[in-house]
Coordinates of C-alpha atoms in Angstrom, one line a residue:
M1 CA 118.3 96.9 94.6
S2 CA 114.8 96.8 93.0
G3 CA 111.7 98.8 93.5
D4 CA 110.5 101.5 91.2
R5 CA 113.1 104.0 92.6
G6 CA 116.1 101.7 93.1
P7 CA 118.4 101.4 96.0
S8 CA 118.8 105.1 96.9
V9 CA 115.4 105.2 98.6
A10 CA 116.0 102.0 100.7
I11 CA 119.5 103.3 101.7
A12 CA 118.2 106.7 102.7
A13 CA 115.5 105.1 104.8
A14 CA 118.0 102.8 106.4
L15 CA 120.3 105.6 107.4
E16 CA 117.3 107.6 108.8
M17 CA 116.2 104.6 110.9
L18 CA 119.7 104.0 112.2
R19 CA 119.8 107.5 113.5
A20 CA 116.4 107.2 115.1
E21 CA 116.8 103.7 116.6
P22 CA 120.0 103.2 118.6
S23 CA 119.3 99.4 119.1
L24 CA 118.8 98.8 115.4
E25 CA 121.2 96.9 113.1
L26 CA 120.7 96.7 109.4
I27 CA 122.2 94.6 106.6
L28 CA 122.1 96.2 103.1
V29 CA 121.9 93.4 100.6
G30 CA 122.9 94.2 97.0
D31 CA 125.7 95.1 94.6
T32 CA 128.3 96.6 97.0
D33 CA 129.8 98.7 94.1
V34 CA 126.5 100.5 93.9
V35 CA 125.7 100.6 97.6
R36 CA 129.0 101.9 99.0
P37 CA 128.9 105.3 97.3
L38 CA 125.3 105.8 98.5
I39 CA 126.3 105.4 102.1
A40 CA 129.6 107.3 101.9
G41 CA 129.8 110.7 103.7
H42 CA 127.3 109.8 106.5
E43 CA 129.8 109.9 109.4
D44 CA 126.9 110.5 111.9
V45 CA 125.7 107.0 111.4
D46 CA 127.3 104.2 113.5
D47 CA 128.9 102.0 110.9
K48 CA 129.1 99.2 113.5
R49 CA 125.3 98.8 113.1
L50 CA 125.3 99.0 109.3
H51 CA 126.6 95.9 107.4
L52 CA 126.9 95.2 103.7
Q53 CA 126.1 91.8 102.1
H54 CA 127.1 91.5 98.4
A55 CA 124.6 90.0 95.9
S56 CA 125.5 89.8 92.2
E57 CA 122.0 89.6 90.7
V58 CA 118.8 91.6 90.8
V59 CA 115.2 90.4 90.2
G60 CA 113.4 92.7 87.8
M61 CA 110.0 94.2 88.8
D62 CA 108.3 92.4 85.8
E63 CA 110.3 89.1 86.0
P64 CA 108.2 85.9 86.3
P65 CA 108.4 84.6 89.9
Q66 CA 109.5 81.1 88.9
Q67 CA 112.2 82.4 86.6
A68 CA 113.6 84.5 89.5
L69 CA 113.4 81.6 91.9
R70 CA 115.2 79.1 89.7
G71 CA 117.6 81.4 87.7
K72 CA 118.7 84.0 90.2
K73 CA 120.0 82.3 93.3
D74 CA 122.4 85.1 94.1
S75 CA 119.8 87.9 93.7
S76 CA 119.6 90.5 96.5
M77 CA 116.1 89.2 97.3
R78 CA 117.2 85.5 97.7
V79 CA 120.3 86.4 99.7
A80 CA 118.3 88.6 102.1
I81 CA 115.8 85.8 102.7
N82 CA 118.6 83.3 103.2
L83 CA 120.0 85.6 105.9
V84 CA 116.6 85.2 107.7
K85 CA 116.6 81.5 107.3
D86 CA 120.2 81.2 108.7
G87 CA 119.4 83.4 111.7
A88 CA 121.8 86.2 110.6
A89 CA 118.8 88.5 110.3
R90 CA 115.5 88.7 112.1
A91 CA 113.5 90.0 109.2
C92 CA 113.7 90.8 105.5
I93 CA 112.3 94.0 103.9
S94 CA 112.0 94.4 100.1
A95 CA 110.3 96.8 97.7
G96 CA 110.9 94.4 94.8
N97 CA 108.8 92.1 92.7
T98 CA 105.9 90.9 95.0
G99 CA 105.4 87.6 93.2
A100 CA 109.1 86.7 93.3
L101 CA 109.4 87.8 96.9
M102 CA 106.5 85.5 97.9
A103 CA 107.7 82.6 95.9
T104 CA 111.2 82.9 97.1
A105 CA 110.3 83.4 100.7
R106 CA 107.9 80.4 100.7
F107 CA 110.5 78.2 99.1
V108 CA 113.4 79.2 101.4
L109 CA 111.6 79.7 104.7
K110 CA 108.6 77.3 104.3
T111 CA 105.3 77.9 106.0
L112 CA 104.5 77.5 109.7
P113 CA 103.0 74.2 110.9
G114 CA 99.3 74.1 110.0
I115 CA 99.5 77.0 107.5
D116 CA 98.9 76.0 103.8
R117 CA 99.8 79.4 102.2
P118 CA 101.2 82.7 103.4
A119 CA 99.0 85.7 103.1
I120 CA 99.7 89.4 102.6
I121 CA 98.3 91.6 105.4
S122 CA 98.4 95.3 106.0
P123 CA 96.6 97.9 108.1
I124 CA 93.9 100.0 106.3
P125 CA 92.8 103.4 107.6
A126 CA 89.6 103.2 109.5
M127 CA 87.4 105.2 112.0
N128 CA 89.2 103.8 115.0
G129 CA 92.7 104.0 113.6
H130 CA 93.0 101.1 111.2
T131 CA 91.7 97.7 110.2
L132 CA 94.0 94.8 109.4
M133 CA 93.1 93.1 106.1
L134 CA 94.2 89.9 104.5
D135 CA 94.8 88.4 102.0
L136 CA 95.8 91.3 99.8
G137 CA 96.9 89.4 96.7
A138 CA 99.0 86.4 97.4
N139 CA 96.2 83.8 97.0
T140 CA 93.5 84.4 94.4
D141 CA 91.6 81.2 95.1
C142 CA 91.3 79.9 98.6
T143 CA 89.6 77.0 100.4
P144 CA 87.5 77.5 103.5
E145 CA 90.3 76.1 105.6
Q146 CA 92.8 78.6 104.2
L147 CA 90.4 81.5 105.0
F148 CA 90.2 80.1 108.5
Q149 CA 94.0 80.0 108.7
F150 CA 94.1 83.7 107.5
A151 CA 91.7 84.6 110.3
V152 CA 93.9 82.9 112.9
M153 CA 97.0 84.7 111.6
G154 CA 95.3 88.1 111.5
S155 CA 94.0 87.6 115.0
A156 CA 97.4 86.7 116.3
L157 CA 99.0 89.8 114.7
A158 CA 96.3 92.1 116.0
T159 CA 96.8 90.9 119.5
A160 CA 100.5 90.7 119.5
A161 CA 101.4 93.9 117.6
Y162 CA 98.5 96.1 118.3
N163 CA 97.4 95.0 121.8
I164 CA 93.8 94.1 120.9
E165 CA 92.9 91.4 123.4
R166 CA 90.1 89.8 121.4
P167 CA 90.2 91.1 117.8
A168 CA 86.8 91.2 116.1
L169 CA 87.0 89.2 112.9
G170 CA 84.8 89.6 109.8
L171 CA 84.6 87.6 106.5
L172 CA 84.3 90.0 103.6
N173 CA 81.1 89.1 101.6
V174 CA 78.5 90.5 99.3
G175 CA 76.2 91.0 102.2
S176 CA 76.0 90.6 106.0
E177 CA 73.2 88.1 105.9
E178 CA 74.0 84.4 106.5
I179 CA 72.3 83.3 103.3
K180 CA 74.6 85.6 101.2
G181 CA 77.8 84.5 99.5
N182 CA 79.3 81.5 97.8
D183 CA 79.8 78.0 99.4
R184 CA 83.4 78.8 100.2
V185 CA 82.7 81.8 102.5
K186 CA 79.8 80.0 104.0
Q187 CA 81.9 77.0 105.0
A188 CA 84.7 79.3 106.3
A189 CA 82.0 81.1 108.4
Q190 CA 81.0 77.8 109.9
L191 CA 84.7 77.1 110.8
L192 CA 85.1 80.5 112.4
G193 CA 81.8 80.2 114.2
D194 CA 82.8 77.0 115.8
S195 CA 86.2 78.3 116.9
G196 CA 87.1 80.3 119.9
L197 CA 88.0 83.4 117.9
N198 CA 85.9 86.5 118.1
Y199 CA 84.1 86.1 114.8
I200 CA 81.4 88.7 114.3
G201 CA 80.1 87.4 110.9
F202 CA 80.0 88.5 107.4
V203 CA 81.1 92.1 106.7
E204 CA 80.7 94.3 103.6
G205 CA 83.2 96.6 101.9
N206 CA 82.1 99.7 103.9
D207 CA 82.8 97.8 107.2
I208 CA 86.5 97.9 106.4
F209 CA 86.5 101.5 107.4
S210 CA 83.7 101.6 110.0
G211 CA 85.8 100.7 113.0
R212 CA 83.5 97.9 114.1
V213 CA 85.9 95.1 112.9
D214 CA 89.6 94.7 113.7
V215 CA 90.5 92.1 111.0
V216 CA 88.8 91.5 107.7
V217 CA 89.5 88.2 105.9
S218 CA 89.0 87.5 102.2
D219 CA 90.8 85.7 99.4
G220 CA 93.6 87.5 97.6
F221 CA 91.5 88.3 94.5
V222 CA 88.8 90.2 96.4
G223 CA 91.3 91.7 98.9
N224 CA 93.6 93.1 96.2
V225 CA 90.7 94.6 94.3
A226 CA 89.4 96.3 97.5
L227 CA 92.9 97.6 98.3
K228 CA 93.5 99.1 94.9
T229 CA 90.0 100.6 94.9
L230 CA 90.8 102.3 98.2
E231 CA 94.1 103.6 96.8
G232 CA 92.4 105.0 93.7
M233 CA 89.6 106.6 95.7
A234 CA 92.0 108.3 98.0
K235 CA 93.9 109.8 95.1
M236 CA 90.7 111.0 93.5
I237 CA 89.5 112.6 96.7
G238 CA 92.8 114.3 97.1
A239 CA 92.7 115.6 93.6
Y240 CA 89.2 116.9 94.0
I241 CA 90.1 118.8 97.2
R242 CA 93.0 120.4 95.5
Q243 CA 90.8 121.4 92.5
E244 CA 88.1 122.9 94.7
F245 CA 90.5 124.9 96.8
T246 CA 92.3 126.4 93.8
R247 CA 89.2 127.1 91.7
N248 CA 89.3 130.9 92.3
Q249 CA 90.7 133.5 94.7
F250 CA 87.9 133.0 97.3
T251 CA 88.4 129.2 97.5
K252 CA 92.2 129.8 97.7
L253 CA 91.6 132.0 100.7
L254 CA 89.4 129.3 102.2
G255 CA 92.1 126.8 101.6
G256 CA 94.6 128.9 103.4
I257 CA 92.3 129.2 106.4
S258 CA 91.6 125.5 106.4
S259 CA 95.2 124.4 105.9
P260 CA 95.7 123.2 109.5
V261 CA 92.7 120.9 109.1
L262 CA 93.7 119.7 105.7
R263 CA 97.3 119.0 106.9
A264 CA 95.9 116.9 109.8
L265 CA 93.6 115.0 107.4
K266 CA 96.5 114.4 105.0
R267 CA 98.6 113.0 107.9
R268 CA 95.8 110.6 109.0
L269 CA 95.3 109.3 105.5
D270 CA 99.0 109.4 104.3
P271 CA 99.5 106.0 102.7
R272 CA 103.2 106.2 103.4
L273 CA 102.5 105.7 107.1
Y274 CA 100.7 102.4 106.3
N275 CA 103.5 101.0 104.1
G276 CA 104.9 97.6 105.0
A277 CA 102.7 94.6 104.3
S278 CA 103.6 91.3 106.1
L279 CA 103.9 88.0 104.3
L280 CA 102.2 86.3 107.2
G281 CA 102.4 82.5 107.8
L282 CA 106.1 82.1 106.9
N283 CA 108.6 80.6 109.2
G284 CA 110.3 84.0 109.4
I285 CA 109.4 87.6 109.0
V286 CA 109.3 89.1 105.5
I287 CA 107.9 92.6 104.9
K288 CA 106.9 93.9 101.4
S289 CA 107.3 97.6 100.8
H290 CA 105.3 99.2 98.0
G291 CA 107.4 99.3 94.9
S292 CA 107.0 103.1 94.5
A293 CA 107.9 103.8 98.2
D294 CA 109.7 106.9 99.0
Q295 CA 112.1 107.4 102.0
V296 CA 109.2 107.9 104.5
S297 CA 107.3 104.8 103.2
F298 CA 110.4 102.5 103.3
A299 CA 111.3 103.7 106.8
N300 CA 107.8 102.7 107.9
A301 CA 108.3 99.2 106.4
I302 CA 111.4 98.9 108.6
R303 CA 109.4 99.9 111.6
V304 CA 106.9 97.2 110.8
A305 CA 109.7 94.6 110.6
M306 CA 111.1 95.8 113.9
L307 CA 107.6 95.5 115.6
E308 CA 107.0 92.0 114.2
S309 CA 110.4 90.9 115.3
D310 CA 110.1 92.3 118.8
K311 CA 106.6 90.6 119.2
Q312 CA 107.8 87.3 117.6
I313 CA 104.8 87.1 115.4
P314 CA 105.5 83.7 113.8
K315 CA 105.6 82.1 117.2
R316 CA 102.4 83.8 118.2
I317 CA 100.6 82.5 115.1
T318 CA 101.8 79.0 115.8
R319 CA 100.6 79.0 119.4
L320 CA 97.2 80.4 118.5
L321 CA 96.8 77.9 115.6
E322 CA 97.8 75.0 117.9
S323 CA 95.2 76.1 120.5
Q324 CA 92.5 76.2 117.8
L325 CA 93.4 72.8 116.5
A326 CA 93.4 71.4 120.0
K327 CA 89.8 72.5 120.5
E328 CA 88.8 70.5 117.4
Q329 CA 90.2 67.2 118.8
P330 CA 87.6 64.9 120.3
E331 CA 87.9 64.3 124.0

Protein backbone atom coordinates (compact mmCIF):
# COMPACT_ATOMS: atom_id res chain seq x y z
CA MET A 1 0.00 0.00 0.00
CA SER A 2 2.97 2.33 0.47
CA GLY A 3 6.05 3.17 -1.55
CA ASP A 4 6.36 6.31 -3.64
CA ARG A 5 4.08 4.96 -6.39
CA GLY A 6 1.43 3.21 -4.29
CA PRO A 7 -0.08 -0.25 -4.76
CA SER A 8 -0.46 -0.18 -8.55
CA VAL A 9 3.24 -0.94 -9.11
CA ALA A 10 3.38 -3.82 -6.61
CA ILE A 11 0.22 -5.37 -8.05
CA ALA A 12 1.41 -5.07 -11.65
CA ALA A 13 4.68 -6.74 -10.67
CA ALA A 14 2.80 -9.46 -8.79
CA LEU A 15 0.67 -10.26 -11.83
CA GLU A 16 3.76 -10.31 -14.05
CA MET A 17 5.55 -12.75 -11.76
CA LEU A 18 2.52 -15.04 -11.46
CA ARG A 19 2.50 -15.32 -15.25
CA ALA A 20 6.24 -16.04 -15.34
CA GLU A 21 6.50 -18.46 -12.38
CA PRO A 22 3.91 -21.29 -12.38
CA SER A 23 4.89 -22.47 -8.87
CA LEU A 24 4.57 -19.04 -7.26
CA GLU A 25 1.75 -18.04 -4.93
CA LEU A 26 1.37 -14.46 -3.73
CA ILE A 27 -0.64 -12.78 -0.99
CA LEU A 28 -1.48 -9.13 -1.61
CA VAL A 29 -1.78 -7.41 1.77
CA GLY A 30 -3.66 -4.12 1.97
CA ASP A 31 -7.01 -2.39 1.68
CA THR A 32 -9.02 -4.86 -0.38
CA ASP A 33 -11.34 -2.09 -1.61
CA VAL A 34 -8.29 -0.56 -3.29
CA VAL A 35 -6.63 -3.80 -4.37
CA ARG A 36 -9.57 -5.63 -5.99
CA PRO A 37 -10.15 -3.10 -8.81
CA LEU A 38 -6.43 -3.19 -9.65
CA ILE A 39 -6.44 -6.96 -10.20
CA ALA A 40 -9.77 -7.07 -12.02
CA GLY A 41 -9.74 -7.98 -15.70
CA HIS A 42 -6.63 -10.18 -15.61
CA GLU A 43 -8.27 -13.50 -16.47
CA ASP A 44 -4.95 -14.89 -17.73
CA VAL A 45 -3.66 -14.99 -14.14
CA ASP A 46 -4.47 -18.09 -12.06
CA ASP A 47 -6.56 -16.66 -9.23
CA LYS A 48 -5.91 -19.80 -7.16
CA ARG A 49 -2.33 -18.57 -6.73
CA LEU A 50 -3.29 -14.98 -5.87
CA HIS A 51 -4.74 -14.30 -2.43
CA LEU A 52 -5.93 -11.12 -0.74
CA GLN A 53 -5.38 -10.26 2.92
CA HIS A 54 -7.14 -7.17 4.21
CA ALA A 55 -5.27 -4.60 6.31
CA SER A 56 -7.05 -1.44 7.43
CA GLU A 57 -4.01 0.79 8.03
CA VAL A 58 -1.02 2.09 6.05
CA VAL A 59 2.38 3.21 7.34
CA GLY A 60 3.39 6.53 5.77
CA MET A 61 6.79 6.87 4.12
CA ASP A 62 7.82 9.59 6.60
CA GLU A 63 6.19 8.08 9.68
CA PRO A 64 8.50 7.51 12.70
CA PRO A 65 9.23 3.76 13.07
CA GLN A 66 8.20 3.55 16.73
CA GLN A 67 4.93 5.32 16.00
CA ALA A 68 4.15 2.84 13.23
CA LEU A 69 5.15 -0.10 15.43
CA ARG A 70 3.01 0.91 18.40
CA GLY A 71 0.09 2.65 16.76
CA LYS A 72 -0.62 0.70 13.57
CA LYS A 73 -0.95 -2.96 14.42
CA ASP A 74 -3.25 -3.55 11.44
CA SER A 75 -1.00 -1.87 8.89
CA SER A 76 -0.33 -3.75 5.67
CA MET A 77 3.33 -3.94 6.72
CA ARG A 78 2.59 -5.46 10.12
CA VAL A 79 0.00 -7.90 8.75
CA ALA A 80 2.41 -9.09 6.04
CA ILE A 81 5.20 -9.71 8.55
CA ASN A 82 2.76 -11.54 10.83
CA LEU A 83 1.98 -13.88 7.92
CA VAL A 84 5.68 -14.80 7.79
CA LYS A 85 5.81 -15.36 11.54
CA ASP A 86 2.73 -17.59 11.42
CA GLY A 87 4.08 -19.64 8.52
CA ALA A 88 1.34 -18.56 6.12
CA ALA A 89 3.95 -16.86 3.93
CA ARG A 90 7.61 -17.71 3.34
CA ALA A 91 8.71 -14.11 2.76
CA CYS A 92 7.53 -10.50 2.95
CA ILE A 93 8.29 -7.88 0.29
CA SER A 94 7.67 -4.18 0.92
CA ALA A 95 8.49 -0.88 -0.78
CA GLY A 96 7.36 1.03 2.30
CA ASN A 97 9.07 2.96 5.09
CA THR A 98 12.47 1.30 5.65
CA GLY A 99 12.79 2.22 9.32
CA ALA A 100 9.27 1.02 10.11
CA LEU A 101 9.83 -2.20 8.16
CA MET A 102 13.05 -2.95 10.05
CA ALA A 103 11.56 -2.08 13.45
CA THR A 104 8.41 -4.11 12.85
CA ALA A 105 10.23 -7.11 11.40
CA ARG A 106 12.69 -7.17 14.27
CA PHE A 107 9.88 -6.91 16.84
CA VAL A 108 7.67 -9.58 15.26
CA LEU A 109 10.20 -12.07 13.88
CA LYS A 110 13.12 -11.52 16.28
CA THR A 111 16.72 -12.10 15.27
CA LEU A 112 18.41 -15.42 14.68
CA PRO A 113 20.37 -17.01 17.57
CA GLY A 114 23.74 -15.29 17.87
CA ILE A 115 22.72 -12.25 15.82
CA ASP A 116 22.45 -8.95 17.68
CA ARG A 117 21.00 -6.83 14.88
CA PRO A 118 19.66 -7.41 11.37
CA ALA A 119 21.58 -5.80 8.51
CA ILE A 120 20.53 -4.63 5.06
CA ILE A 121 22.40 -6.35 2.24
CA SER A 122 22.17 -5.90 -1.52
CA PRO A 123 24.26 -6.74 -4.59
CA ILE A 124 26.28 -3.86 -6.08
CA PRO A 125 27.41 -3.95 -9.76
CA ALA A 126 31.06 -4.99 -10.06
CA MET A 127 33.57 -6.20 -12.64
CA ASN A 128 32.75 -9.88 -12.09
CA GLY A 129 28.99 -9.39 -11.85
CA HIS A 130 28.26 -8.00 -8.42
CA THR A 131 29.56 -7.52 -4.89
CA LEU A 132 27.35 -8.12 -1.86
CA MET A 133 27.52 -5.23 0.60
CA LEU A 134 26.21 -4.86 4.14
CA ASP A 135 25.13 -3.02 6.21
CA LEU A 136 23.45 -0.45 3.96
CA GLY A 137 21.76 1.65 6.61
CA ALA A 138 20.10 -0.34 9.36
CA ASN A 139 22.84 0.12 11.97
CA THR A 140 24.78 3.37 12.01
CA ASP A 141 26.96 2.40 14.98
CA CYS A 142 28.25 -1.16 15.33
CA THR A 143 30.51 -3.14 17.64
CA PRO A 144 33.34 -5.33 16.29
CA GLU A 145 31.26 -8.39 17.17
CA GLN A 146 28.34 -7.10 15.11
CA LEU A 147 30.59 -6.45 12.13
CA PHE A 148 31.79 -10.04 12.49
CA GLN A 149 28.17 -11.22 12.52
CA PHE A 150 27.51 -9.21 9.34
CA ALA A 151 30.43 -10.97 7.69
CA VAL A 152 29.04 -14.39 8.65
CA MET A 153 25.61 -13.48 7.27
CA GLY A 154 27.04 -12.08 4.04
CA SER A 155 29.20 -15.14 3.55
CA ALA A 156 26.24 -17.48 4.09
CA LEU A 157 24.14 -15.57 1.56
CA ALA A 158 26.93 -15.51 -1.04
CA THR A 159 27.41 -19.27 -0.75
CA ALA A 160 23.76 -20.30 -0.63
CA ALA A 161 22.23 -17.87 -3.13
CA TYR A 162 25.12 -17.25 -5.53
CA ASN A 163 27.06 -20.55 -5.33
CA ILE A 164 30.35 -18.97 -4.20
CA GLU A 165 32.04 -21.75 -2.24
CA ARG A 166 34.41 -19.57 -0.18
CA PRO A 167 33.35 -15.95 -0.57
CA ALA A 168 36.16 -13.41 -0.22
CA LEU A 169 35.28 -11.02 2.62
CA GLY A 170 36.62 -7.50 3.04
CA LEU A 171 36.17 -4.86 5.74
CA LEU A 172 35.57 -1.41 4.29
CA ASN A 173 38.20 0.98 5.63
CA VAL A 174 40.06 4.21 4.86
CA GLY A 175 43.03 2.19 3.65
CA SER A 176 44.12 -1.40 3.08
CA GLU A 177 47.06 -1.25 5.48
CA GLU A 178 46.63 -2.93 8.88
CA ILE A 179 47.55 0.27 10.74
CA LYS A 180 44.65 2.20 9.13
CA GLY A 181 41.17 2.68 10.58
CA ASN A 182 39.57 3.07 13.98
CA ASP A 183 39.69 0.61 16.88
CA ARG A 184 36.32 -0.86 15.93
CA VAL A 185 37.36 -2.06 12.46
CA LYS A 186 40.76 -3.22 13.75
CA GLN A 187 39.08 -5.39 16.39
CA ALA A 188 36.60 -6.71 13.82
CA ALA A 189 39.55 -7.55 11.55
CA GLN A 190 41.11 -9.56 14.38
CA LEU A 191 37.89 -11.53 14.85
CA LEU A 192 37.65 -12.26 11.14
CA GLY A 193 41.32 -13.15 10.87
CA ASP A 194 40.90 -15.74 13.63
CA SER A 195 37.79 -17.25 12.02
CA GLY A 196 37.52 -19.87 9.31
CA LEU A 197 35.98 -17.37 6.92
CA ASN A 198 37.84 -16.29 3.78
CA TYR A 199 38.78 -12.86 5.09
CA ILE A 200 41.14 -10.99 2.73
CA GLY A 201 41.68 -7.87 4.86
CA PHE A 202 40.73 -4.22 4.67
CA VAL A 203 39.32 -2.95 1.38
CA GLU A 204 38.73 0.58 0.13
CA GLY A 205 35.77 2.07 -1.71
CA ASN A 206 37.15 1.28 -5.17
CA ASP A 207 37.40 -2.40 -4.24
CA ILE A 208 33.59 -2.62 -4.08
CA PHE A 209 33.58 -2.60 -7.88
CA SER A 210 36.92 -4.30 -8.63
CA GLY A 211 35.68 -7.90 -8.54
CA ARG A 212 38.37 -9.08 -6.12
CA VAL A 213 36.01 -9.28 -3.14
CA ASP A 214 32.63 -11.01 -2.91
CA VAL A 215 31.30 -9.45 0.31
CA VAL A 216 32.10 -6.00 1.68
CA VAL A 217 31.29 -5.36 5.35
CA SER A 218 30.81 -1.98 7.02
CA ASP A 219 28.58 -0.25 9.51
CA GLY A 220 25.30 1.15 8.19
CA PHE A 221 26.44 4.77 8.22
CA VAL A 222 29.39 4.18 5.91
CA GLY A 223 27.53 1.60 3.83
CA ASN A 224 24.56 3.85 3.17
CA VAL A 225 26.79 6.78 2.20
CA ALA A 226 28.69 4.51 -0.21
CA LEU A 227 25.45 3.21 -1.73
CA LYS A 228 23.93 6.66 -2.23
CA THR A 229 27.21 7.91 -3.71
CA LEU A 230 27.12 5.05 -6.22
CA GLU A 231 23.52 5.82 -7.16
CA GLY A 232 24.30 9.50 -7.63
CA MET A 233 27.41 8.78 -9.69
CA ALA A 234 25.49 6.38 -11.95
CA LYS A 235 22.82 9.02 -12.61
CA MET A 236 25.46 11.66 -13.35
CA ILE A 237 27.34 9.42 -15.79
CA GLY A 238 24.08 8.55 -17.55
CA ALA A 239 23.21 12.23 -17.87
CA TYR A 240 26.69 13.06 -19.21
CA ILE A 241 26.45 10.32 -21.84
CA ARG A 242 23.06 11.61 -23.01
CA GLN A 243 24.37 15.19 -23.16
CA GLU A 244 27.43 14.24 -25.19
CA PHE A 245 25.52 12.12 -27.70
CA THR A 246 22.96 14.88 -28.29
CA ARG A 247 25.41 17.78 -28.50
CA ASN A 248 25.20 18.12 -32.30
CA GLN A 249 24.24 16.21 -35.44
CA PHE A 250 27.59 14.42 -35.61
CA THR A 251 27.40 13.14 -32.01
CA LYS A 252 23.78 12.11 -32.61
CA LEU A 253 24.99 10.01 -35.56
CA LEU A 254 27.69 8.46 -33.37
CA GLY A 255 25.06 7.77 -30.74
CA GLY A 256 22.95 5.90 -33.29
CA ILE A 257 25.93 3.80 -34.36
CA SER A 258 26.84 3.10 -30.72
CA SER A 259 23.29 2.35 -29.60
CA PRO A 260 23.75 -1.48 -29.30
CA VAL A 261 26.76 -0.95 -26.99
CA LEU A 262 24.94 1.73 -25.00
CA ARG A 263 21.88 -0.50 -24.56
CA ALA A 264 24.07 -3.37 -23.36
CA LEU A 265 25.80 -1.04 -20.90
CA LYS A 266 22.47 0.23 -19.64
CA ARG A 267 21.26 -3.32 -19.04
CA ARG A 268 24.40 -4.20 -17.06
CA LEU A 269 24.08 -1.13 -14.84
CA ASP A 270 20.28 -0.98 -14.63
CA PRO A 271 19.58 -0.42 -10.91
CA ARG A 272 16.15 -1.99 -11.31
CA LEU A 273 17.81 -5.38 -11.78
CA TYR A 274 19.53 -5.00 -8.40
CA ASN A 275 16.40 -3.99 -6.50
CA GLY A 276 15.50 -6.08 -3.48
CA ALA A 277 17.63 -5.66 -0.36
CA SER A 278 17.48 -8.36 2.30
CA LEU A 279 16.93 -7.62 5.99
CA LEU A 280 19.44 -10.28 6.90
CA GLY A 281 19.61 -11.84 10.36
CA LEU A 282 15.90 -12.08 11.06
CA ASN A 283 14.10 -15.31 11.90
CA GLY A 284 12.30 -15.03 8.58
CA ILE A 285 12.77 -13.49 5.13
CA VAL A 286 11.96 -9.81 4.61
CA ILE A 287 12.89 -8.02 1.38
CA LYS A 288 12.98 -4.23 1.09
CA SER A 289 12.19 -2.82 -2.34
CA HIS A 290 13.25 0.70 -3.21
CA GLY A 291 10.44 3.14 -2.44
CA SER A 292 10.49 4.52 -5.99
CA ALA A 293 10.49 1.07 -7.60
CA ASP A 294 8.69 0.60 -10.89
CA GLN A 295 7.17 -2.68 -12.09
CA VAL A 296 10.51 -4.12 -13.27
CA SER A 297 12.20 -3.23 -9.97
CA PHE A 298 9.46 -4.68 -7.78
CA ALA A 299 9.35 -7.88 -9.83
CA ASN A 300 13.06 -8.31 -9.15
CA ALA A 301 12.43 -7.89 -5.41
CA ILE A 302 9.96 -10.78 -5.66
CA ARG A 303 12.65 -12.85 -7.39
CA VAL A 304 15.06 -12.14 -4.53
CA ALA A 305 12.44 -13.31 -2.03
CA MET A 306 11.87 -16.49 -4.03
CA LEU A 307 15.61 -17.20 -4.18
CA GLU A 308 16.15 -16.68 -0.45
CA SER A 309 13.12 -18.80 0.38
CA ASP A 310 14.27 -21.61 -1.89
CA LYS A 311 17.80 -21.52 -0.41
CA GLN A 312 16.52 -21.25 3.20
CA ILE A 313 18.89 -18.40 3.96
CA PRO A 314 18.02 -17.95 7.69
CA LYS A 315 18.88 -21.63 8.35
CA ARG A 316 22.12 -21.31 6.39
CA ILE A 317 23.15 -18.29 8.47
CA THR A 318 22.38 -20.10 11.71
CA ARG A 319 24.44 -23.14 10.71
CA LEU A 320 27.45 -21.05 9.66
CA LEU A 321 27.34 -18.93 12.80
CA GLU A 322 27.11 -22.04 14.98
CA SER A 323 30.14 -23.53 13.25
CA GLN A 324 32.09 -20.30 13.82
CA LEU A 325 31.15 -20.16 17.49
CA ALA A 326 32.09 -23.82 17.94
CA LYS A 327 35.62 -23.04 16.73
CA GLU A 328 35.96 -20.43 19.44
CA GLN A 329 35.17 -22.88 22.26
CA PRO A 330 38.20 -24.23 24.13
CA GLU A 331 38.87 -27.94 23.75
